[in-house]
Coordinates of C-alpha atoms in Angstrom, one line a residue:
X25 CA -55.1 17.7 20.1
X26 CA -52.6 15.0 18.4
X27 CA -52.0 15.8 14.8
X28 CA -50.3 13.3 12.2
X29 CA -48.3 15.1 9.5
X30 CA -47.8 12.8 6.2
X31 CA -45.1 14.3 3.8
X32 CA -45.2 13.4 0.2
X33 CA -42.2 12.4 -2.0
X34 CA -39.2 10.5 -0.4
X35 CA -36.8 11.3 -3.5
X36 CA -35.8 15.7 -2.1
X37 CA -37.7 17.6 0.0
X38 CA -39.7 20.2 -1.8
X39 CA -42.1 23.3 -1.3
X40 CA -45.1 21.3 0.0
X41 CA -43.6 19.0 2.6
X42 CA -41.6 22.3 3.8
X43 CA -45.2 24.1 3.9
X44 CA -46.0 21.2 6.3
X45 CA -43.3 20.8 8.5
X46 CA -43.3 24.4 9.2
X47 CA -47.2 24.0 9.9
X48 CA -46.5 20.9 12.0
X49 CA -43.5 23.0 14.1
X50 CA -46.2 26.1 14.6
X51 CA -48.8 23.8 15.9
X52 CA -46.1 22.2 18.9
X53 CA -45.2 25.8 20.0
X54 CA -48.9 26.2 20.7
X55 CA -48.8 22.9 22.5
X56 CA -50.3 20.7 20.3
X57 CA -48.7 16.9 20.3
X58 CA -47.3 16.2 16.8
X59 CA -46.4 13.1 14.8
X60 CA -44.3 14.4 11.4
X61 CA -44.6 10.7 9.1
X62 CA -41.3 11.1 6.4
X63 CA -41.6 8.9 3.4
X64 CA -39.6 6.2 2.3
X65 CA -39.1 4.9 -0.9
X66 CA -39.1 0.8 -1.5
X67 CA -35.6 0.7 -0.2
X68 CA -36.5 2.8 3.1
X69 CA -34.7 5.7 1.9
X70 CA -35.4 9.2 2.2
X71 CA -33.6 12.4 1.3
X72 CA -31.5 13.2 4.3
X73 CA -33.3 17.1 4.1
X74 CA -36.1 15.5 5.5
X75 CA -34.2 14.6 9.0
X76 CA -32.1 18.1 9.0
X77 CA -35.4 19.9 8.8
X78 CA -37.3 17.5 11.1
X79 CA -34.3 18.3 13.9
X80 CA -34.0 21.7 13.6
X81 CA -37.9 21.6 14.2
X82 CA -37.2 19.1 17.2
X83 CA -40.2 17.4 15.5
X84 CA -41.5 13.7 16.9
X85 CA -40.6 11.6 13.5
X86 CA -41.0 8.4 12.1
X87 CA -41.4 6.9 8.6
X88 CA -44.1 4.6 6.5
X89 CA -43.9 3.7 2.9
X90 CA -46.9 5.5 1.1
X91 CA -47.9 6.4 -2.4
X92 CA -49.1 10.1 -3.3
X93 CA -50.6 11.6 -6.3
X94 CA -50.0 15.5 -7.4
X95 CA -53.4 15.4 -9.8
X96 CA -56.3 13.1 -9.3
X97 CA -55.0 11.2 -12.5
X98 CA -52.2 10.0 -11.0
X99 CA -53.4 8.2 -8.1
X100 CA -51.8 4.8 -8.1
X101 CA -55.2 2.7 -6.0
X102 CA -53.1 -0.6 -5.9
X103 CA -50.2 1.0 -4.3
X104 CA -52.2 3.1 -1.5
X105 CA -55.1 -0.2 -0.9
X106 CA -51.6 -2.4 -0.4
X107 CA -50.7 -0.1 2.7
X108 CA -53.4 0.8 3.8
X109 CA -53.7 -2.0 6.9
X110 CA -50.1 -0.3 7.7
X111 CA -51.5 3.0 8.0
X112 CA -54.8 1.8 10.1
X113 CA -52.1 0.8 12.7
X114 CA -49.4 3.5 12.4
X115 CA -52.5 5.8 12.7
X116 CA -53.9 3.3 15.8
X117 CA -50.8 3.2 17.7
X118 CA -50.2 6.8 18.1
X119 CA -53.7 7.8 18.8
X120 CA -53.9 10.8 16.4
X121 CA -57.3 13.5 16.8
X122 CA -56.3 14.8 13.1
X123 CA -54.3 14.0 10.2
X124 CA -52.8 16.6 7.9
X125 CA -51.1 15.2 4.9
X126 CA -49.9 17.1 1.5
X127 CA -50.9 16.3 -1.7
X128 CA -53.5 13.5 -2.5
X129 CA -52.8 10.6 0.0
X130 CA -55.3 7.8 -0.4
X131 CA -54.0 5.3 1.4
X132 CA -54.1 7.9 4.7
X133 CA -57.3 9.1 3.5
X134 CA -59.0 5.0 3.4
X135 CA -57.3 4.4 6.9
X136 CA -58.9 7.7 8.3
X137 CA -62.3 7.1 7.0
X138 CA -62.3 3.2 9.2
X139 CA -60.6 4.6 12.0
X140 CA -63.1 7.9 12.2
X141 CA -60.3 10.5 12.4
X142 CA -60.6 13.3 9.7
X143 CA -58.3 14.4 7.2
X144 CA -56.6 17.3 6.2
X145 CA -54.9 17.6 2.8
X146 CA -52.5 20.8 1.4
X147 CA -52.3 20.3 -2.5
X148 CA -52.2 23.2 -4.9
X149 CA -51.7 23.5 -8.7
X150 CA -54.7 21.8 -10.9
X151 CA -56.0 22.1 -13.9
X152 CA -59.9 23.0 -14.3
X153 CA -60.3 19.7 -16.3
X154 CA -59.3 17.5 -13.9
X155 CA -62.7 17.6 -12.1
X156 CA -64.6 16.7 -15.7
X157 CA -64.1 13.4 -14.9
X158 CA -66.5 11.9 -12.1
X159 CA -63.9 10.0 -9.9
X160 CA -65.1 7.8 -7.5
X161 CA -65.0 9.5 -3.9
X162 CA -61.1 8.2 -2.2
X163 CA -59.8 11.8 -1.9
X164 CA -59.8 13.7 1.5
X165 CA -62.8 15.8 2.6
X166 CA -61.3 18.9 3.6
X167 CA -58.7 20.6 2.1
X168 CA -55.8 23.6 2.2
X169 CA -53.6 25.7 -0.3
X170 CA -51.6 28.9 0.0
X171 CA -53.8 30.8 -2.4
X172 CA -57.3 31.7 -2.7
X173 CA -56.9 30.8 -6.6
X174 CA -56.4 26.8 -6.2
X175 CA -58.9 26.8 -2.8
X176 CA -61.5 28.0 -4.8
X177 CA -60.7 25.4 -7.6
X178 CA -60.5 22.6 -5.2
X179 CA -63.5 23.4 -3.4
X180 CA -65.7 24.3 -6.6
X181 CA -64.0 21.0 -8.2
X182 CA -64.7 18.5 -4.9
X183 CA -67.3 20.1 -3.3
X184 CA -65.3 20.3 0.2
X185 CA -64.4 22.9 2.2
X186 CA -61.5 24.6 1.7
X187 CA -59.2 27.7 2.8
X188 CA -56.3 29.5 2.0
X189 CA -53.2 29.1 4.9
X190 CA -50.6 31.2 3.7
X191 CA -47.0 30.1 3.8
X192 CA -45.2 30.8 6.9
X193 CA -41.8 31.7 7.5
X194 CA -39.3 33.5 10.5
X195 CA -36.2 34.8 9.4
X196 CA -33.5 35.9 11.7
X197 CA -31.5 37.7 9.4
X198 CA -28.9 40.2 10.3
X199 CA -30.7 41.8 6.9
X200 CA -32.8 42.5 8.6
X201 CA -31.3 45.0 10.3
X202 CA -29.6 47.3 7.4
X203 CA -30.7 49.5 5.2
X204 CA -30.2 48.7 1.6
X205 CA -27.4 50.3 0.0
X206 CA -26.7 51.2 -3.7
X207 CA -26.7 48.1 -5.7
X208 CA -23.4 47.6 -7.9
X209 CA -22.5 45.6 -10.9
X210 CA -22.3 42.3 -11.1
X211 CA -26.0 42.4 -9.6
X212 CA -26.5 39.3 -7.7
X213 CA -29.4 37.4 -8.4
X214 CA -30.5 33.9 -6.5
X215 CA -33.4 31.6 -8.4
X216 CA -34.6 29.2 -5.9
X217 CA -36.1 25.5 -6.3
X218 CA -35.9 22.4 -8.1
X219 CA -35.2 22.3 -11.4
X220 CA -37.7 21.4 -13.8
X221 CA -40.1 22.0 -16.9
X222 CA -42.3 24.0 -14.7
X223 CA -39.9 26.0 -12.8
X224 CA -38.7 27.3 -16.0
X225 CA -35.3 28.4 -15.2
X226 CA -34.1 28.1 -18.6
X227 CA -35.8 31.5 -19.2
X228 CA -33.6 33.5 -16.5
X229 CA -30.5 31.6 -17.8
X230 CA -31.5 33.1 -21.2
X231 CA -32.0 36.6 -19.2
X232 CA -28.5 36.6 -17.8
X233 CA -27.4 35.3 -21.6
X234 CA -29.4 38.4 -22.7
X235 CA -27.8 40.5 -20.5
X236 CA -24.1 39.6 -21.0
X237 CA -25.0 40.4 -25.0
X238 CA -25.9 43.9 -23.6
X239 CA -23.0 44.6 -21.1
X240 CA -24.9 44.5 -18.1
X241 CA -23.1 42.3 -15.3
X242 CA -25.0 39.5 -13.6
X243 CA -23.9 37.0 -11.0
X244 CA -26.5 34.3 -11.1
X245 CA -26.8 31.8 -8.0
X246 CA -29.3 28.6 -8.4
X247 CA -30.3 27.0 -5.6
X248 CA -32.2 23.4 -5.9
X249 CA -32.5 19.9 -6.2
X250 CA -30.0 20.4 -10.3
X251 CA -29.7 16.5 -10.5
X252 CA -32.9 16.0 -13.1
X253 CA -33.3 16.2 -16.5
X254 CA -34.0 19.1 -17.1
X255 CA -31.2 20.2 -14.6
X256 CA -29.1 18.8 -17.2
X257 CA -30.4 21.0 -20.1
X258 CA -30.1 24.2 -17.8
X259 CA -26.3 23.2 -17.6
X260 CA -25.3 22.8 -21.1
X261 CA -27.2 25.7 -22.2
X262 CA -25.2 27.6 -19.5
X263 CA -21.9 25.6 -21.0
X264 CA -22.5 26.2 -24.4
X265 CA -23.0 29.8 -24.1
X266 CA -19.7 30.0 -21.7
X267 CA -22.2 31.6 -19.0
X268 CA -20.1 29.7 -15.7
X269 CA -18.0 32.4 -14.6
X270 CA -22.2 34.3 -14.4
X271 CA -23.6 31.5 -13.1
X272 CA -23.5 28.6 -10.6
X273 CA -25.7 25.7 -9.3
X274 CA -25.6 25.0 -5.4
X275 CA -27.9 22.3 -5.2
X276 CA -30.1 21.8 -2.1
X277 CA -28.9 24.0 0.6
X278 CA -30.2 24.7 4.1
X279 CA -28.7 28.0 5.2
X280 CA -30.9 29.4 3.1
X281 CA -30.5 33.1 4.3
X282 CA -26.4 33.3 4.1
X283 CA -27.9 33.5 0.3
X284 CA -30.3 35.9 0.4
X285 CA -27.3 38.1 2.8
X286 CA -25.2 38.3 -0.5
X287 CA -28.3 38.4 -2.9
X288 CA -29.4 41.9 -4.9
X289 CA -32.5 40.1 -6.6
X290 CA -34.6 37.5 -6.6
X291 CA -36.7 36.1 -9.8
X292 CA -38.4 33.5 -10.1
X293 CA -39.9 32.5 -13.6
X294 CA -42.5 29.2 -13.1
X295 CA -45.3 28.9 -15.7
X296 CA -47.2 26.3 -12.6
X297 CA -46.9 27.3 -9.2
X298 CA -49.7 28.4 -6.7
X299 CA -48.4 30.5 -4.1
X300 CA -44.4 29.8 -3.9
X301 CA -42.5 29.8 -0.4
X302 CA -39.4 31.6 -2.2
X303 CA -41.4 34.8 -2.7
X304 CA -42.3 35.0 1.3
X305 CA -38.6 34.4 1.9
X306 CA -37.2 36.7 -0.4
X307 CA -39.5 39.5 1.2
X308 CA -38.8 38.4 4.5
X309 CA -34.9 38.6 3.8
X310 CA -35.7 42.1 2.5
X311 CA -34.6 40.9 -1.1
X312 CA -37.0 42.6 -4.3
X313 CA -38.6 40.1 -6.2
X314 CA -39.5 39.7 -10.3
X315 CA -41.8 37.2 -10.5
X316 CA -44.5 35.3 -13.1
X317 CA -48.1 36.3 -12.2
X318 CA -49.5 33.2 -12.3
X319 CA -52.4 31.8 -9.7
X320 CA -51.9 33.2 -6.7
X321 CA -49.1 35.0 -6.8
X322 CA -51.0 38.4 -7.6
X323 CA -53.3 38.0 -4.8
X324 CA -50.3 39.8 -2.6
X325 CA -48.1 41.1 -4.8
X326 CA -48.3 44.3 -6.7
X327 CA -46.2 45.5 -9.6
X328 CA -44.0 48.4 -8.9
X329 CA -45.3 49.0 -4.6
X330 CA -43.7 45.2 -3.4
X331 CA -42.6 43.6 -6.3
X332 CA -42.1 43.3 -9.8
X333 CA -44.5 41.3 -12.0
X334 CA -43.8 40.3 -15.5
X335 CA -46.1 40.0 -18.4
X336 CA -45.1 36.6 -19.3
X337 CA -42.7 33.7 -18.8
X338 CA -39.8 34.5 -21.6
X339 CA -36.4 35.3 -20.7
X340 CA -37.6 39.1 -22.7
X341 CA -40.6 39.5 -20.0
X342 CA -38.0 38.8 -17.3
X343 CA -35.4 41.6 -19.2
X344 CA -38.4 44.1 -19.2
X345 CA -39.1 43.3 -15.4
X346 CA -35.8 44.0 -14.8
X347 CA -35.4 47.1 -16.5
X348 CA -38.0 48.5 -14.4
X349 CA -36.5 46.9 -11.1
X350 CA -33.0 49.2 -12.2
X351 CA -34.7 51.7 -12.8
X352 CA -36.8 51.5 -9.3
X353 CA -33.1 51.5 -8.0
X354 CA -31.6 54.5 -9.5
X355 CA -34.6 56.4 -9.1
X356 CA -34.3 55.6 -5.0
X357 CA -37.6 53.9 -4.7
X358 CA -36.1 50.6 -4.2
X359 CA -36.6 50.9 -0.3
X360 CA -40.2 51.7 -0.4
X361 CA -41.2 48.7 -2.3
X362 CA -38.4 46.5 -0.1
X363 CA -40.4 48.3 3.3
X364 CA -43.8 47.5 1.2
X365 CA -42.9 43.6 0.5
X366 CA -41.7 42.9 4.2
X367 CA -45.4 44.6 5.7
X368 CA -46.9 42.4 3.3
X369 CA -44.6 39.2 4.7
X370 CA -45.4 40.5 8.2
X371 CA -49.1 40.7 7.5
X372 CA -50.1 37.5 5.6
X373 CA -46.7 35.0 6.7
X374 CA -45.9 35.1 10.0
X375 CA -45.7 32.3 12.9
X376 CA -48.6 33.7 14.7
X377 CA -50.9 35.0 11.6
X378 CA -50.8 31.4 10.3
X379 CA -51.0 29.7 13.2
X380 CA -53.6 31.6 14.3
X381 CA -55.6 30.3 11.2
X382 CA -54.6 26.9 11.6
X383 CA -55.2 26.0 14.5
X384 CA -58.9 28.4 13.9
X385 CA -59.2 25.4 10.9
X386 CA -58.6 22.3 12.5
X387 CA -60.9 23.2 15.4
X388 CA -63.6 23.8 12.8
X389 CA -62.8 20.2 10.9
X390 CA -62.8 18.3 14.3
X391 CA -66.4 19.9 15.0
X392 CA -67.6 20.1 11.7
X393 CA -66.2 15.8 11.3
X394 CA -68.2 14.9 14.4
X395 CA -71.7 15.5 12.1
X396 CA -70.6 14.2 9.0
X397 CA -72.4 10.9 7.4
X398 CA -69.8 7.9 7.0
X399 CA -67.8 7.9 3.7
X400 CA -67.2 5.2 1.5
X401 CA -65.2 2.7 2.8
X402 CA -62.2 0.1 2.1
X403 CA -64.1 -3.0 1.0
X404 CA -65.8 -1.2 -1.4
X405 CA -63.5 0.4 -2.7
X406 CA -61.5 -2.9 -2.9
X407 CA -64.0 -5.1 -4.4
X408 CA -64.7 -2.0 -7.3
X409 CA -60.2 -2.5 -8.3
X410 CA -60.1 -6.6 -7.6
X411 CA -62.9 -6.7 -10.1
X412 CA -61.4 -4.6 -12.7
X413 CA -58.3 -5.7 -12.5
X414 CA -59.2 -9.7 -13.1
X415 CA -61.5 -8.5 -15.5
X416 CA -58.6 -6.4 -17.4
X417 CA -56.1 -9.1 -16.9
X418 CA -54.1 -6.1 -15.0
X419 CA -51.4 -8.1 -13.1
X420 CA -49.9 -8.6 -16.1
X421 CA -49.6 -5.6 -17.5
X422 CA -46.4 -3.7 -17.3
X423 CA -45.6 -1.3 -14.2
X424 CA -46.8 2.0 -15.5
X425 CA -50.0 0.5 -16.1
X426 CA -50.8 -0.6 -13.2
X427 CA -50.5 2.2 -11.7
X428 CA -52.8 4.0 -13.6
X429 CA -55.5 1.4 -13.3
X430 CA -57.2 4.1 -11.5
X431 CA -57.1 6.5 -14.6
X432 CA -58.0 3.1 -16.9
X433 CA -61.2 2.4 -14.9
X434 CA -62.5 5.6 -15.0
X435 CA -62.1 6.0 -19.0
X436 CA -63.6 2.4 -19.0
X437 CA -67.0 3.6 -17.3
X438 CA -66.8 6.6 -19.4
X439 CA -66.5 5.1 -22.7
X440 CA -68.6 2.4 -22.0
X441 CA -71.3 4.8 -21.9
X442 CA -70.0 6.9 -24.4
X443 CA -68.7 4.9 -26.8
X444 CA -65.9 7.0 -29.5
X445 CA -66.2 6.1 -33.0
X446 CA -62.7 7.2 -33.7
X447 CA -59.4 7.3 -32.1
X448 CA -55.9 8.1 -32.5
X449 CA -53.2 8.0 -30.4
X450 CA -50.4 11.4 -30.7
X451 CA -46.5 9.8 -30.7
X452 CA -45.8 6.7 -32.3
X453 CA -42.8 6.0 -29.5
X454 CA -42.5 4.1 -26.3
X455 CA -45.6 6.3 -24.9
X456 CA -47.6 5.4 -28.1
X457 CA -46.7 1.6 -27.7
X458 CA -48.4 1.9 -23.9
X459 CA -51.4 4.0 -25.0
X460 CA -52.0 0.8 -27.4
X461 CA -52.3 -1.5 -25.2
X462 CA -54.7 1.2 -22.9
X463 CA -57.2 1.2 -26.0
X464 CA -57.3 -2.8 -25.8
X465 CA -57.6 -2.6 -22.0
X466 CA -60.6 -0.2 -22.8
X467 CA -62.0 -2.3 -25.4
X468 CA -62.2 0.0 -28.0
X469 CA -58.9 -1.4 -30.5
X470 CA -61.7 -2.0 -33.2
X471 CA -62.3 2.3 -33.3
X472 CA -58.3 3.0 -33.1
X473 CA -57.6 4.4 -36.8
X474 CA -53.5 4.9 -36.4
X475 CA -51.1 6.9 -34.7
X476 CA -50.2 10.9 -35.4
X477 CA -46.6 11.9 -35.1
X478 CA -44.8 14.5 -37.2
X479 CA -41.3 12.9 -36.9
X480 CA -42.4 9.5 -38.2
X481 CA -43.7 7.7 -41.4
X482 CA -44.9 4.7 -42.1
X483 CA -46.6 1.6 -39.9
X484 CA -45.9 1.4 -36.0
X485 CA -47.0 -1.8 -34.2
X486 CA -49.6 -2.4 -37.5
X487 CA -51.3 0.6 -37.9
X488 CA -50.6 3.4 -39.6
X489 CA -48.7 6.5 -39.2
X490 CA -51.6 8.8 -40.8
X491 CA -50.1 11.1 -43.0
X492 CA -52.7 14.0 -42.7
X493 CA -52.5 15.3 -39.1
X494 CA -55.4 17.8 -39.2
X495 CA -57.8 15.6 -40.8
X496 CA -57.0 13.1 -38.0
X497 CA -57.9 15.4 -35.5
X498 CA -60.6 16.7 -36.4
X499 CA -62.7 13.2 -37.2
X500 CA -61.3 11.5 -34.3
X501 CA -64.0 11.3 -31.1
X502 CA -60.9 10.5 -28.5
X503 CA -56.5 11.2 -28.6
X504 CA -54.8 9.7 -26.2
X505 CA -51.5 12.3 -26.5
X506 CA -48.4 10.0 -25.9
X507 CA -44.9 12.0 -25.6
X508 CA -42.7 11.5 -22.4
X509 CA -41.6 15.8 -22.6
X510 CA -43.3 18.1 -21.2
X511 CA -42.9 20.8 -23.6
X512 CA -43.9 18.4 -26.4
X513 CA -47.2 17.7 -24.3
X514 CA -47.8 21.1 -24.2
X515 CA -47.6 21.6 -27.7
X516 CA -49.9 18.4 -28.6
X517 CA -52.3 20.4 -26.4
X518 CA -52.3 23.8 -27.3
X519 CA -52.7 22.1 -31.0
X520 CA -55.5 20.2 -29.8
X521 CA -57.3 23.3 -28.4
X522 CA -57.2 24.8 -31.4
X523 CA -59.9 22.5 -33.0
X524 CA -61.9 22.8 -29.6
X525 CA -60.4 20.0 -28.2
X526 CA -61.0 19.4 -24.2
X527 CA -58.9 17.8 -22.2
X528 CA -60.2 15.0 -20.4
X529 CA -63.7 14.3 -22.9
X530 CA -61.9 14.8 -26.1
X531 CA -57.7 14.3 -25.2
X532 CA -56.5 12.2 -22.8
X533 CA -52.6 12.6 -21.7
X534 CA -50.5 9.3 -20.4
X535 CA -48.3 11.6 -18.1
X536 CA -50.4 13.4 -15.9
X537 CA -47.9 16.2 -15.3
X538 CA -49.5 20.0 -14.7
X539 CA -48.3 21.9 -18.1
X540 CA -50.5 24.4 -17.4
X541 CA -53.4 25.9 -15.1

């Protein structure tokens, strides 16, 4: 068979498109034809990780302009109906059997559905509420992730089928080949990944701050895209406590395992993942691991036989995980759960254990396609969002809103039915100011009764800055939570739950980002 291979982001190459080029590579050593598409960004850029990869792999390439969405919130319909004709032909041209994309690719998924060829998407972290809403069916019909936790959420939330492909990974490390000796101070610990709100690297920072406080000696190594915002706060928490002679910041490298042949420890702290590639490297490089136990993460591993699990995300849970890993060490039992972790690698993450399910996978979608009733198609979907959008008045609206007009349309039908008596909007800022104009895109301005936001007092664009926050939550039918931070979202949320508040029928956020599973 031929298989198309759509990557997602265009800006740095991260766990998902590496998933997928490793998936694409396994499927030409069987002998499958392979077509790896690499996005590009409005100036026909991509990261230069995408090509290095892609060569190493000796993968057929080219590149198309797409957009992608991480939640089913975010899909921007504009963008993906714009390219769609351009994917019809890319898709025409090179005669593909199946397409395999990651995350949620509409624009694919439209072209797929007129040109009969079914579609195959990897996409992993969501949150439950996501599905609450009754989106109108653009998504792809069949569906992967790397953990039985978000397959089972995917398929329960979609209705489609779904399975769990485990990461894959082949290490030629001379690691591999030596015993581990004693481990010495400073102890030489490697984080791995981009660095973001999610990640949560902050915390181990705070763990090697933790232990310089205590005399214990830590060399800390990040590796990861460190050009981002919250890069930024890692690095002056790291200057302000004088941590750089403990710690440094790589960036994106590709020799990956000249790091883990120097490494004593790997941790890795996310409060959002699903089943992260790191951990199946580090046990594959013969590296122990502390991790989070979030979703799937304690499908394979086990605390104390080929890992160690903490109880939490703080920098303390991490210290506690840790104590236990040095303790594993002086006690000798660091081999055995070393030995433990690479049968575990060996028996879930190989080359021919994955591809052996793959390949099982697509066979069953090309059948399983040949019987299925047509989908909904372009036209429709196009006359639904040229509707709406002259309706809405949408072309002028500012950039971020158009974007979301697939998020606006679906709260339209929704509150057109439902009608709120009340709302509010949380964060009287730049985000506030944009959730205003939402509410008179939704037609429901005459029911907005102010905005909430501790900092401020006073009126904001007319209306009120309500002085009682709890009374304010608990009248209001509808919140539309407005902050640009993640950590502030989270927050508004978890404040929000208290009163029985539900995301997605009583709180709506602006930024889609996952802030929790």
């Amino acid at each position: 068979m031929k298989i198309a291979y759509f990557l997602d982001f265009p800006g740095c190459i991260g766990g998902a498109s590496k998933v997928l080029l490793t998936q694409a590579y396994i499927m030409s050593q069987k002998g499958h034809q392979v077509i790896v598409i690499l996005p590009e960004d409005e100036n026909g850029k991509h990261a230069y990780e995408f090509d290095e990869i892609s060569k190493l792999y000796h993968l057929n390439v080219t590149t198309a302009a797409y957009p992608v969405a991480t939640t089913l919130e975010a899909i921007d319909i504009i963008g993906s109906l714009e390219c769609c004709d351009e994917m019809m032909h890319l898709l025409s041209k090179e005669g593909v059997d199946l397409i395999h994309s990651t995350q949620i690719n509409v624009a694919v998924e439209l072209a797929s559905r007129e040109l009969g060829i079914p579609h195959l998407m990897n996409i992993y972290p969501t949150e439950p509420e996501a599905f609450d809403i009754k989106w109108l069916d653009v998504y792809p019909h069949y569906h992967s992730a790397d953990s039985d936790f978000f397959c089972k959420r995917w398929r329960d939330g979609l209705q489609i089928p779904s399975r769990c492909i485990r990461v894959a990974y082949k290490n030629n490390s001379k690691r591999l080949n030596k015993e581990i000796k004693e481990i010495s101070f400073p102890i030489r610990v490697i984080s791995i990944g981009v660095l973001a709100e999610h990640k949560n690297q902050l915390e181990i920072i705070k763990f090697v701050w933790e232990c310089k406080k205590k005399g214990i000696e830590i060399a800390l190594t990040i590796l990861g895209k460190d050009d981002t915002l919250y890069g930024q706060k890692c690095k002056e928490f790291v200057k302000q406590n004088h941590l750089e002679r403990k710690i440094t910041f790589q960036g994106i490298v590709l020799n990956i395992e000249d790091y883990f042949e120097q490494s004593d420890l790997m941790i890795l702290s996310s409060v959002v993942e699903s089943y992260p590639g790191v951990i199946v490297e580090s046990m594959a490089n013969k590296v122990p691991v502390i991790a989070t136990p979030v979703a799937g993460i304690p499908e394979l591993l086990q605390d104390g036989y080929n890992s160690f699990l903490t109880k939490g995300c703080s920098c303390e849970d991490i210290y506690e995980a840790f104590e236990r890993f040095w303790l594993s060490t002086k006690e000798s039992r660091m081999q055995d759960i070393i030995n433990h972790a690479y049968e575990t690698y060996e028996q879930n993450h190989s080359y021919e254990v994955v591809g052996t399910q793959l390949e099982a996978y697509y066979d069953w979608i090309l059948k399983k396609h040949k019987m299925q009733a047509p989908y909904c198609q372009i036209d429709n979907i196009k006359n639904i969002w040229k509707s709406f959008i002259k309706e809405k008045n949408l072309k002028q609206a500012d950039i971020y809103t158009q974007k979301s007009t697939w998020f606006l349309y679906h709260l339209y039908e929704r509150f057109s039915l439902e009608k709120p008596e009340r709302i509010a909007i949380w964060g009287a800022g730049f985000w506030g100011e944009t959730a205003l104009k939402w509410i008179d895109i939704l037609d429901c301005k005459d029911r907005f009764v102010g905005f909430i936001d501790t900092y401020k007092q006073g009126v904001y664009f007319g209306y009120p800055i309500l002085e009682n926050c709890e009374e304010t939550v608990s009248a209001c039918d509808v919140i539309f939570v407005a902050v640009g931070d993640v950590d502030g979202c989270l927050k508004i949320v978890q404040h929000l739950e208290k009163y029985k508040k539900k995301k997605n029928r009583d709180y709506f956020t602006l930024k889609h980002d996952l802030i929790r599973m």
